[in-house]
PDB file of C-alpha atoms in Angstrom:
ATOM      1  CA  UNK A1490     -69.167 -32.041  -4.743  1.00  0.00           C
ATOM      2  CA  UNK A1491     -67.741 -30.151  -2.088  1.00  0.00           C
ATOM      3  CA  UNK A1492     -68.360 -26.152  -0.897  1.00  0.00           C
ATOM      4  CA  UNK A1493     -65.047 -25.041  -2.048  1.00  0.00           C
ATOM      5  CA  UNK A1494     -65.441 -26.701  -5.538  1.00  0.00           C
ATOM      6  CA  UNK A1495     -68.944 -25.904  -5.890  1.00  0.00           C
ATOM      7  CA  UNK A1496     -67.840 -21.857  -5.452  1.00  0.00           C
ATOM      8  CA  UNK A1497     -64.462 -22.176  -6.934  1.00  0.00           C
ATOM      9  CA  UNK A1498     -65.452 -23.022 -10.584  1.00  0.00           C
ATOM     10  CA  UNK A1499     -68.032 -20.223 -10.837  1.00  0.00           C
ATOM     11  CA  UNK A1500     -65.824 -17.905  -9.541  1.00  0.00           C
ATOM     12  CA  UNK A1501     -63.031 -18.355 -11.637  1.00  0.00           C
ATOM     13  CA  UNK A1502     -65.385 -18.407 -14.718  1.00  0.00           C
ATOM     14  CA  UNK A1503     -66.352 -14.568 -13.506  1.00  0.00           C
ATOM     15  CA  UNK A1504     -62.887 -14.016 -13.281  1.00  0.00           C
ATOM     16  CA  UNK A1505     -62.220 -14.940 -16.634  1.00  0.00           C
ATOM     17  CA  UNK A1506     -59.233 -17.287 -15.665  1.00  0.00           C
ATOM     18  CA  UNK A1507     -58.994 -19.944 -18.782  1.00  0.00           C
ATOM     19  CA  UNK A1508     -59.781 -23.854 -17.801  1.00  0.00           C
ATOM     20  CA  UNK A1509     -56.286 -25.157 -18.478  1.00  0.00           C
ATOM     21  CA  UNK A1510     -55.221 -22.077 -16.178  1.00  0.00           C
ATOM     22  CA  UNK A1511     -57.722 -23.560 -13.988  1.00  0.00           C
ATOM     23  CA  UNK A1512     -56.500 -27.630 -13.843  1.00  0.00           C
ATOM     24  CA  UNK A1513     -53.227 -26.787 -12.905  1.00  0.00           C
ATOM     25  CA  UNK A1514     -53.627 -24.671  -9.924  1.00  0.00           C
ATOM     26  CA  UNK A1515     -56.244 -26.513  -8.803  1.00  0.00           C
ATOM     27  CA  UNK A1516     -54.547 -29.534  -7.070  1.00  0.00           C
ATOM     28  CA  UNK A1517     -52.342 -26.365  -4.990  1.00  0.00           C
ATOM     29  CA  UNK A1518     -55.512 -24.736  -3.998  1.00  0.00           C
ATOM     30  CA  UNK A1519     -56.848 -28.214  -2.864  1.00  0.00           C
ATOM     31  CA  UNK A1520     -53.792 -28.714  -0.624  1.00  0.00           C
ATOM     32  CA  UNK A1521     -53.934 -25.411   1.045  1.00  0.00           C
ATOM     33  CA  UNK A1522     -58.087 -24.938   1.352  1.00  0.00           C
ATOM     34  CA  UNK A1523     -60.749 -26.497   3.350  1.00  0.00           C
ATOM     35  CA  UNK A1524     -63.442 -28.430   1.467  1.00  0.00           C
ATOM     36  CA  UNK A1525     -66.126 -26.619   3.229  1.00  0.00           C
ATOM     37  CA  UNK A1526     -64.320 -23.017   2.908  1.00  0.00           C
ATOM     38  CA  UNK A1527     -66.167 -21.313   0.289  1.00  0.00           C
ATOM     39  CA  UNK A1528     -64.730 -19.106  -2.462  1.00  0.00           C
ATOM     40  CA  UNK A1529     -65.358 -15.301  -3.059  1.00  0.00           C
ATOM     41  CA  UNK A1530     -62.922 -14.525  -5.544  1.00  0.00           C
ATOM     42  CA  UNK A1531     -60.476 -16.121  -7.995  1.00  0.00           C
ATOM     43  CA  UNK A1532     -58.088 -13.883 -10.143  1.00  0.00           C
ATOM     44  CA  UNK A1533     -54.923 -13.425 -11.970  1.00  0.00           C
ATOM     45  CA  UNK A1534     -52.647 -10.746 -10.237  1.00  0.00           C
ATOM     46  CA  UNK A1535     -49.093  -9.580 -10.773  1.00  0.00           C
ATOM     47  CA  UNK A1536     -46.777  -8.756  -7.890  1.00  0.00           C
ATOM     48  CA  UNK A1537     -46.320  -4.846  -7.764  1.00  0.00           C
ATOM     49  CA  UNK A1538     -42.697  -3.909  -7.032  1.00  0.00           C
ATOM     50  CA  UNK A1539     -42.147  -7.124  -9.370  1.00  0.00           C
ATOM     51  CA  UNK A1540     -43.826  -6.989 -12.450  1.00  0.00           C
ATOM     52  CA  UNK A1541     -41.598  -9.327 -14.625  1.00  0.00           C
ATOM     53  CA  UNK A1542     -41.414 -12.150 -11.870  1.00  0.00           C
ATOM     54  CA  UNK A1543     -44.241 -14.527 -13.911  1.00  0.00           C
ATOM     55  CA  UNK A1544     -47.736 -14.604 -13.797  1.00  0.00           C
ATOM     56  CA  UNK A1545     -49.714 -14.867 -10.276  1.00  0.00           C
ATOM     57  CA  UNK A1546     -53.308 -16.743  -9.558  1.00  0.00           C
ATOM     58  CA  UNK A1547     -54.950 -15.454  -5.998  1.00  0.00           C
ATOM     59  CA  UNK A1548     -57.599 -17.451  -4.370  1.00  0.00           C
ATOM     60  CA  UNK A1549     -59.678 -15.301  -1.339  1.00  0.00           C
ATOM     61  CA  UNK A1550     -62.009 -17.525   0.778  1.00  0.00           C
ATOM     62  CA  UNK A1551     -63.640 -16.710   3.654  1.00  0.00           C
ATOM     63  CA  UNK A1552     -60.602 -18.358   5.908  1.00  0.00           C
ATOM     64  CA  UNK A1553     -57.939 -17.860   3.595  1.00  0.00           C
ATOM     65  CA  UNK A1554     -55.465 -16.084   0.992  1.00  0.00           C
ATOM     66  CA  UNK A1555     -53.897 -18.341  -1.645  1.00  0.00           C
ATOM     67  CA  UNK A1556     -51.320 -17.421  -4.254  1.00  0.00           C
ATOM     68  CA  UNK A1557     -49.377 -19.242  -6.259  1.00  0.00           C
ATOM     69  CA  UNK A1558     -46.864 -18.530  -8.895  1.00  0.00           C
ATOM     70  CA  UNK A1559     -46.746 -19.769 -12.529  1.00  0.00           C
ATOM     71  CA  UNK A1560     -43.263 -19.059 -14.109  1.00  0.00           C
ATOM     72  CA  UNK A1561     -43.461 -18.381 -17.839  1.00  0.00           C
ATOM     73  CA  UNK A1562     -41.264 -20.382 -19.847  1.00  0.00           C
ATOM     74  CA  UNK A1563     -41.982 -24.117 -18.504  1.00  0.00           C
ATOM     75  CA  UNK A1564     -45.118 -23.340 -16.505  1.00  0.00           C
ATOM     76  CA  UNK A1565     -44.109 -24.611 -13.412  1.00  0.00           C
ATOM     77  CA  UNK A1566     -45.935 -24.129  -9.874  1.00  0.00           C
ATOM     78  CA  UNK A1567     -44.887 -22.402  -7.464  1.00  0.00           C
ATOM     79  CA  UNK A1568     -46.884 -21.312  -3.891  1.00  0.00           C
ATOM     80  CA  UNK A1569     -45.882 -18.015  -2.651  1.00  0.00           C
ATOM     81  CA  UNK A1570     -48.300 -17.342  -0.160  1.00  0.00           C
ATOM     82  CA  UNK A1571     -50.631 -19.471   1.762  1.00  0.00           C
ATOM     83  CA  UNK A1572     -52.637 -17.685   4.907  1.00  0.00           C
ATOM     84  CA  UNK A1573     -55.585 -16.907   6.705  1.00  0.00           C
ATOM     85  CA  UNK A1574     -57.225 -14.205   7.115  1.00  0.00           C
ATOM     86  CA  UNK A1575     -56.756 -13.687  10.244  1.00  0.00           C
ATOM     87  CA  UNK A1576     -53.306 -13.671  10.363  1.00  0.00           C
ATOM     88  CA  UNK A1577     -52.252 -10.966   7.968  1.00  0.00           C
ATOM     89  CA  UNK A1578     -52.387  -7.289   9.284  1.00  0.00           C
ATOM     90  CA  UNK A1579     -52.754  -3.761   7.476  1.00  0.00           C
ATOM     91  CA  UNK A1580     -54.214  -5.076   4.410  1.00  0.00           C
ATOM     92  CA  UNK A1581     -55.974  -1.894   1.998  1.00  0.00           C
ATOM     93  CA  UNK A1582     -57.008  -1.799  -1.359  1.00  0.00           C
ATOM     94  CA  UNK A1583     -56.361   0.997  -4.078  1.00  0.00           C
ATOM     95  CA  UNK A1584     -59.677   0.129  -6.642  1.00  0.00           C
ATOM     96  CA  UNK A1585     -58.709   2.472  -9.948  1.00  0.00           C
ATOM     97  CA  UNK A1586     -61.407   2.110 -12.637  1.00  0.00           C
ATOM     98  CA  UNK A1587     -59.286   4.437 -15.330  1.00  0.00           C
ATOM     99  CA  UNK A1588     -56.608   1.591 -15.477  1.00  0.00           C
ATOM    100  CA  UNK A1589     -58.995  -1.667 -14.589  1.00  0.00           C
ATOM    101  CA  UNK A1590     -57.175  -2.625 -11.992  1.00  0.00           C
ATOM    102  CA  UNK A1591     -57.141  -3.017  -7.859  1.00  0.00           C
ATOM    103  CA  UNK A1592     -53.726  -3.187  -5.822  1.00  0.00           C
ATOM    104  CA  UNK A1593     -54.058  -4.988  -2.866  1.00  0.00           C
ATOM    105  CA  UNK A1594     -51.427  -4.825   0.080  1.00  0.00           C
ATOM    106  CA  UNK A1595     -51.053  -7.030   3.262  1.00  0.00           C
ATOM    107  CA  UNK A1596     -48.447  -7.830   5.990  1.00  0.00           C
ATOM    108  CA  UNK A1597     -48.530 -11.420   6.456  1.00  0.00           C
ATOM    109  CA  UNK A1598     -47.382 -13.426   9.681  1.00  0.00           C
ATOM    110  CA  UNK A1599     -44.107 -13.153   8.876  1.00  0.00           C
ATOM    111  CA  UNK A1600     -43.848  -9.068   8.646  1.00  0.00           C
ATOM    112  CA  UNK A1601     -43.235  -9.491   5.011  1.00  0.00           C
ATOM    113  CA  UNK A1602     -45.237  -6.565   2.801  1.00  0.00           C
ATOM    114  CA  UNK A1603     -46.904  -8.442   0.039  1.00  0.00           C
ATOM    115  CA  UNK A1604     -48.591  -6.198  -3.030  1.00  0.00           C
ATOM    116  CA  UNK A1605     -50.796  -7.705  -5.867  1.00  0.00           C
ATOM    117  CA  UNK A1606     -52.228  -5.932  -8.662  1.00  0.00           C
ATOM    118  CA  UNK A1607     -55.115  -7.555  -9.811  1.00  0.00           C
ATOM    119  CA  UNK A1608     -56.376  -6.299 -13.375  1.00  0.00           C
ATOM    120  CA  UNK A1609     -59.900  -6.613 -14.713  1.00  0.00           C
ATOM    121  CA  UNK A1610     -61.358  -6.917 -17.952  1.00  0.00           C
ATOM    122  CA  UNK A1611     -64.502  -4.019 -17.455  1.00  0.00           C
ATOM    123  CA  UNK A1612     -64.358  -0.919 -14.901  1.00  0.00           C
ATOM    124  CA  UNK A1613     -67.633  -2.129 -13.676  1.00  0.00           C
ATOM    125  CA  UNK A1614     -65.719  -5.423 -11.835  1.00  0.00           C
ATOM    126  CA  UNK A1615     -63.296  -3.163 -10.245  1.00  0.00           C
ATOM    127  CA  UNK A1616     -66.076  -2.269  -7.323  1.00  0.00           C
ATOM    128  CA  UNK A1617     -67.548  -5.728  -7.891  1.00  0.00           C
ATOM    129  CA  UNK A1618     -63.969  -6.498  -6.369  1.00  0.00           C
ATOM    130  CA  UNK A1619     -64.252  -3.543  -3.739  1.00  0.00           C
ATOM    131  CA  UNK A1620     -67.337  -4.708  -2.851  1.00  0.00           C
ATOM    132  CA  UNK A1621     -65.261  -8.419  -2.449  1.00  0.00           C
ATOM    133  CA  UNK A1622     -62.797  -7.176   0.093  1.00  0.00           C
ATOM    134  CA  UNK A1623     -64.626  -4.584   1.828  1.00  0.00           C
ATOM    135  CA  UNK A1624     -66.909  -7.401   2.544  1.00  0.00           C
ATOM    136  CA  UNK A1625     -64.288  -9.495   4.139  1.00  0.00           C
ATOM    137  CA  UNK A1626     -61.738  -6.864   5.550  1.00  0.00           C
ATOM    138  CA  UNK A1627     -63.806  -4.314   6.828  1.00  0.00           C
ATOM    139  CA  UNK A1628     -65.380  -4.211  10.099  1.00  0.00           C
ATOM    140  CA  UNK A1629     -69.132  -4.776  10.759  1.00  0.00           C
ATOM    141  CA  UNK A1630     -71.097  -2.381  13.101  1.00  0.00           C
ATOM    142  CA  UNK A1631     -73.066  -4.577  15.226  1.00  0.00           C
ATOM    143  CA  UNK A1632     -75.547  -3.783  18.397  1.00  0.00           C
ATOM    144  CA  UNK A1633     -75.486  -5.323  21.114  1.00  0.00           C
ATOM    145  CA  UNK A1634     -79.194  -5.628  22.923  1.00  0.00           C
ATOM    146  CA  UNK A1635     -78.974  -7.372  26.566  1.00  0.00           C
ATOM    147  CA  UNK A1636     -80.937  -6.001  28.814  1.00  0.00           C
ATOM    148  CA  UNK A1637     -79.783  -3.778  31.108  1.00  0.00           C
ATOM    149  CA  UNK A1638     -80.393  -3.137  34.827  1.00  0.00           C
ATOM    150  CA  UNK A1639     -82.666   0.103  34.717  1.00  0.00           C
ATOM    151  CA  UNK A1640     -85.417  -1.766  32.911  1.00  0.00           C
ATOM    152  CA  UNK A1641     -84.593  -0.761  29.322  1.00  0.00           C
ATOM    153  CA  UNK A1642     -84.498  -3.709  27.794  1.00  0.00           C
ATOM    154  CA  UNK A1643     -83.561  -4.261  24.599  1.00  0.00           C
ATOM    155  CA  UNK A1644     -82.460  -0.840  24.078  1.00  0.00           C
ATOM    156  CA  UNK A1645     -79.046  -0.324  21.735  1.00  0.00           C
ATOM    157  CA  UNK A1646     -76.097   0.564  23.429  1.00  0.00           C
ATOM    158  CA  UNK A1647     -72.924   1.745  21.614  1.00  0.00           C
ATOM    159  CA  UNK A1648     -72.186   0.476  18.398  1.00  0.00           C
ATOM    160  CA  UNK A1649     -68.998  -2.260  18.961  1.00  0.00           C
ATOM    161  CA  UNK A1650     -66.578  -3.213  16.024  1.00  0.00           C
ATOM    162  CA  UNK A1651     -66.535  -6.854  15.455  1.00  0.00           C
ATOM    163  CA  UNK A1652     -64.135  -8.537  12.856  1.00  0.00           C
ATOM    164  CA  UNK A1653     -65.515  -9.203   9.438  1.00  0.00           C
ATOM    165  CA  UNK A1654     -64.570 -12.656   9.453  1.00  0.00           C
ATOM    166  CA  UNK A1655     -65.842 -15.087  12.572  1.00  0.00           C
ATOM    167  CA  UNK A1656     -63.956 -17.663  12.921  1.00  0.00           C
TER     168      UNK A1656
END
């Protein structure tokens, strides 16, 4: 078994996202993902300025953001978004534990303004997801100790911003 199936399964389970939910989006996700890209979170969303467009299923790995579309009368598949990380821009998060739900915004590649709402069952899970995406979107603090020419070697110089996701 693969990384991405291996991480997938749990994290849809956590999610709450029903098996039969589950076997139909799969063989999309499986087209779109690496087989060693792990997965950090698996939920249903709805599209914000489109709330009555269907029902939405968003897949965040470490490389890449996956959603696809389910419409509601014949359950058909649809994928409306399919990037990495790297390429989308401007992307916040609005956690709001009195209604159980995050909205999540990002520019993608193509300058288009996507927003997801992505409800949870228990407040507690809203900052588990923070946590999620602060963990991937945010950037890391790191030091940088080379040695220097006056002899002080190892000492820390100024703090640099490096992206939360190496690629």
């Amino acid at each position: 078994m693969d990384v991405f199936s291996r991480t997938f399964l749990p994290a849809a389970a956590e999610a709450g996202v029903a098996i039969p939910t589950v076997s139909r989006h799969m063989p999309v996700f499986r087209r779109c993902v690496e087989a060693d890209d792990a997965t950090v979170l698996v939920s249903r969303c709805i599209r914000v300025d489109r709330p009555l467009r269907g029902e939405f299923l968003m897949l965040l790995t470490y490389r890449r953001l996956v959603v696809t579309q389910e419409t509601r009368l014949l359950h058909r598949l649809r994928l409306h978004l399919n990037t990495e990380l790297r390429h989308l821009s401007n992307v916040t998060w609005n956690p709001d534990p009195r209604t159980s739900a995050i909205e999540v915004a990002a520019t993608a590649v193509d300058g288009v303004r996507e927003r997801f709402a992505i409800p949870v069952s228990q407040p507690k899970q809203v900052w588990h997801v923070d946590a999620l995406l602060t963990h991937l979107f945010r950037p890391r603090i790191t030091v940088d100790r080379t040695e220097t020419r006056k002899g002080l070697a190892g000492a820390p110089r100024a703090p640099k911003l490096s992206p939360a996701v190496a690629f």
